[in-house]
């Protein structure tokens, strides 16, 4: 199975979550056993040999493939969450969205300097969410940070927000 077959299973939902937006819904990919395994295999092929120690998934759609990939490559999984959800002490990062400010959090003891981190989310749009996540992870001063998305909306140029030396991979592009 190739990327094009997986892409064909993505459901376009018009006017969600608001008018004028075409939402790329991946639940129709995840529910297909062959697609789920193929996604897992493709991610594993990219990241298995990079010495990654922690996969950091972004709430909530980064919590689906993130842990699956972590088990495949022998890494731990760390959730990055919306404010007030993580029980212990956290670091926070705020970022501006189209309508107002959003905040994401990570536990203060989630990562350390010896970690090689893979940041994972389902989709890259403007890049605001992942840039905030990247800045949050960098506070731990890890050995290296990789960034991964299942889907990239290339026309929004979200990857341009990141420093040139960050390795950003996406499987499916629009
Ligand atoms: P950004 O911060 O890059 O503009 O938006 C990316 C974040 O919003 C990701 O956490 C992603 O899950 C969510 N998101 C934005 N648009 C879509 C979409 O069309 N489909 C999906 N599945 N997620 C989206």
Coordinates of C-alpha atoms and ligand atoms in Angstrom, one line a residue:
X1 CA 0.0 0.0 0.0
X2 CA 1.3 3.4 -0.9
X3 CA 0.8 6.9 0.4
X4 CA -1.7 7.7 -2.3
X5 CA -4.1 5.0 -1.0
X6 CA -3.8 6.3 2.5
X7 CA -4.4 9.9 1.2
X8 CA -7.5 8.7 -0.6
X9 CA -9.0 7.5 2.7
X10 CA -8.7 10.9 4.4
X11 CA -12.2 12.4 4.7
X12 CA -12.6 16.1 3.8
X13 CA -15.2 17.7 6.1
X14 CA -16.3 21.1 4.7
X15 CA -17.0 24.0 7.1
X16 CA -15.5 22.2 10.2
X17 CA -14.7 23.5 12.8
X18 CA -15.9 26.7 11.2
X19 CA -17.2 28.0 7.9
X20 CA -14.7 28.2 5.1
X21 CA -12.4 25.5 6.5
X22 CA -11.9 22.0 4.9
X23 CA -10.9 19.7 7.7
X24 CA -8.8 16.7 6.8
X25 CA -10.3 14.0 9.0
X26 CA -7.9 11.1 9.6
X27 CA -10.3 9.0 11.6
X28 CA -11.3 7.3 8.4
X29 CA -7.6 6.3 7.9
X30 CA -7.0 5.1 11.5
X31 CA -10.1 2.8 11.5
X32 CA -8.7 0.9 8.5
X33 CA -6.5 -1.9 9.8
X34 CA -4.2 -2.0 6.7
X35 CA -3.8 1.8 6.7
X36 CA -3.0 1.9 10.4
X37 CA -0.3 -0.7 10.0
X38 CA 1.1 1.0 6.9
X39 CA 1.3 4.4 8.7
X40 CA 3.0 2.6 11.6
X41 CA 5.5 0.9 9.2
X42 CA 6.3 4.1 7.3
X43 CA 7.0 6.0 10.5
X44 CA 9.1 3.2 11.9
X45 CA 11.1 3.1 8.6
X46 CA 12.0 6.8 9.0
X47 CA 12.7 6.9 12.7
X48 CA 13.9 3.4 13.9
X49 CA 17.6 4.1 13.5
X50 CA 17.8 7.7 14.9
X51 CA 18.3 6.8 18.6
X52 CA 15.0 8.4 19.6
X53 CA 14.4 8.0 23.3
X54 CA 11.0 9.9 23.7
X55 CA 8.1 10.5 21.4
X56 CA 6.3 13.6 22.4
X57 CA 2.7 13.6 21.1
X58 CA 0.5 16.8 21.0
X59 CA -3.0 16.7 22.3
X60 CA -5.1 15.2 21.1
X61 CA -4.5 13.8 17.6
X62 CA -0.8 13.3 18.3
X63 CA -1.9 10.7 20.9
X64 CA -3.0 8.2 18.3
X65 CA 0.1 7.3 16.2
X66 CA 2.6 8.7 18.8
X67 CA 2.4 5.8 21.3
X68 CA 2.2 3.3 18.5
X69 CA 5.4 4.6 17.0
X70 CA 7.1 4.8 20.4
X71 CA 6.6 1.1 21.0
X72 CA 7.9 0.2 17.5
X73 CA 11.1 2.2 17.9
X74 CA 11.8 1.4 21.5
X75 CA 11.1 4.9 22.8
X76 CA 8.9 6.2 25.7
X77 CA 5.8 8.4 25.1
X78 CA 5.3 11.9 26.6
X79 CA 2.0 13.8 26.3
X80 CA 1.9 17.5 25.6
X81 CA -1.4 18.8 26.7
X82 CA -3.8 21.7 26.9
X83 CA -3.7 23.7 30.1
X84 CA -4.9 22.2 33.4
X85 CA -4.8 18.6 32.3
X86 CA -1.4 17.4 33.5
X87 CA -1.4 16.7 37.2
X88 CA 2.1 17.4 38.3
X89 CA 4.3 20.6 37.8
X90 CA 4.5 21.8 34.2
X91 CA 6.3 24.1 31.8
X92 CA 4.0 26.1 29.6
X93 CA 4.2 27.8 26.2
X94 CA 1.6 30.2 24.7
X95 CA 1.1 30.9 21.1
X96 CA -1.3 33.0 19.0
X97 CA -4.0 31.4 17.0
X98 CA -6.3 33.1 14.5
X99 CA -8.8 33.8 17.3
X100 CA -6.9 34.4 20.6
X101 CA -4.1 32.7 22.5
X102 CA -3.6 29.0 23.1
X103 CA -1.3 27.3 25.7
X104 CA 0.3 23.9 25.8
X105 CA 2.0 22.2 28.7
X106 CA 4.5 19.4 29.5
X107 CA 5.5 17.9 32.8
X108 CA 8.7 19.4 34.1
X109 CA 10.2 16.0 34.6
X110 CA 9.1 14.6 31.2
X111 CA 12.4 15.0 29.4
X112 CA 16.1 15.4 30.1
X113 CA 19.3 16.5 28.4
X114 CA 20.1 12.9 27.3
X115 CA 16.9 12.5 25.3
X116 CA 16.6 12.4 21.6
X117 CA 13.1 13.7 21.0
X118 CA 10.6 13.1 18.2
X119 CA 7.7 15.6 18.3
X120 CA 4.7 14.2 16.6
X121 CA 1.3 15.6 15.6
X122 CA -1.2 14.5 13.0
X123 CA -1.2 17.6 10.8
X124 CA 0.9 20.7 10.1
X125 CA -1.2 23.7 9.1
X126 CA 0.1 27.2 10.0
X127 CA 2.8 25.7 12.2
X128 CA 1.9 27.7 15.3
X129 CA 1.0 24.6 17.5
X130 CA 4.2 22.7 16.6
X131 CA 6.5 25.7 16.9
X132 CA 5.2 26.3 20.5
X133 CA 5.7 22.5 21.2
X134 CA 9.2 22.7 19.7
X135 CA 10.1 25.7 21.9
X136 CA 8.8 23.9 24.9
X137 CA 10.9 20.8 24.2
X138 CA 14.0 22.9 23.6
X139 CA 13.8 24.2 27.2
X140 CA 15.0 20.8 28.3
X141 CA 18.1 21.1 26.1
X142 CA 17.8 17.6 24.6
X143 CA 20.5 16.1 22.4
X144 CA 18.3 16.5 19.3
X145 CA 14.7 17.2 18.3
X146 CA 13.0 15.7 15.2
X147 CA 9.5 16.9 14.1
X148 CA 7.0 14.7 12.4
X149 CA 3.5 15.0 10.9
X150 CA 1.3 12.5 9.1
X151 CA -0.1 15.3 6.9
X152 CA 1.4 18.7 5.8
X153 CA -0.7 21.5 4.3
X154 CA 2.3 22.7 2.2
X155 CA 0.6 25.8 0.9
X156 CA 0.4 27.3 4.4
X157 CA 4.2 27.1 4.7
X158 CA 4.2 26.2 8.3
X159 CA 7.6 24.6 8.1
X160 CA 9.1 28.0 7.3
X161 CA 8.6 29.0 11.0
X162 CA 11.3 26.5 12.1
X163 CA 15.1 26.9 12.2
X164 CA 16.6 25.5 9.0
X165 CA 18.5 22.7 10.8
X166 CA 15.3 21.1 12.2
X167 CA 14.5 17.8 10.4
X168 CA 10.8 18.0 9.6
X169 CA 9.1 15.0 7.9
X170 CA 5.5 14.5 6.7
X171 CA 4.1 11.5 5.0
X172 CA 1.1 13.0 3.1
X173 CA 1.1 16.4 1.4
X174 CA -1.5 18.8 0.2
Ligands
LIG1 P1 -1.5 24.8 13.2 O1 -1.1 25.2 14.6 O2 -0.3 24.2 12.4 O3 -2.2 25.9 12.4 O4 -2.6 23.7 13.3 C1 -2.2 22.3 13.6 C2 -3.0 21.8 14.7 O5 -4.4 21.9 14.5 C3 -2.7 20.3 14.9 O6 -2.7 20.0 16.3 C4 -3.9 19.6 14.2 O7 -4.3 18.5 14.9 C5 -5.0 20.7 14.1 N1 -5.6 20.8 12.8 C6 -5.7 22.0 12.1 N2 -6.3 21.7 10.9 C7 -6.6 20.4 10.9 C8 -7.2 19.5 9.9 O8 -7.6 20.0 8.8 N3 -7.2 18.2 10.2 C9 -6.7 17.7 11.3 N4 -6.8 16.4 11.5 N5 -6.2 18.5 12.3 C10 -6.1 19.8 12.1

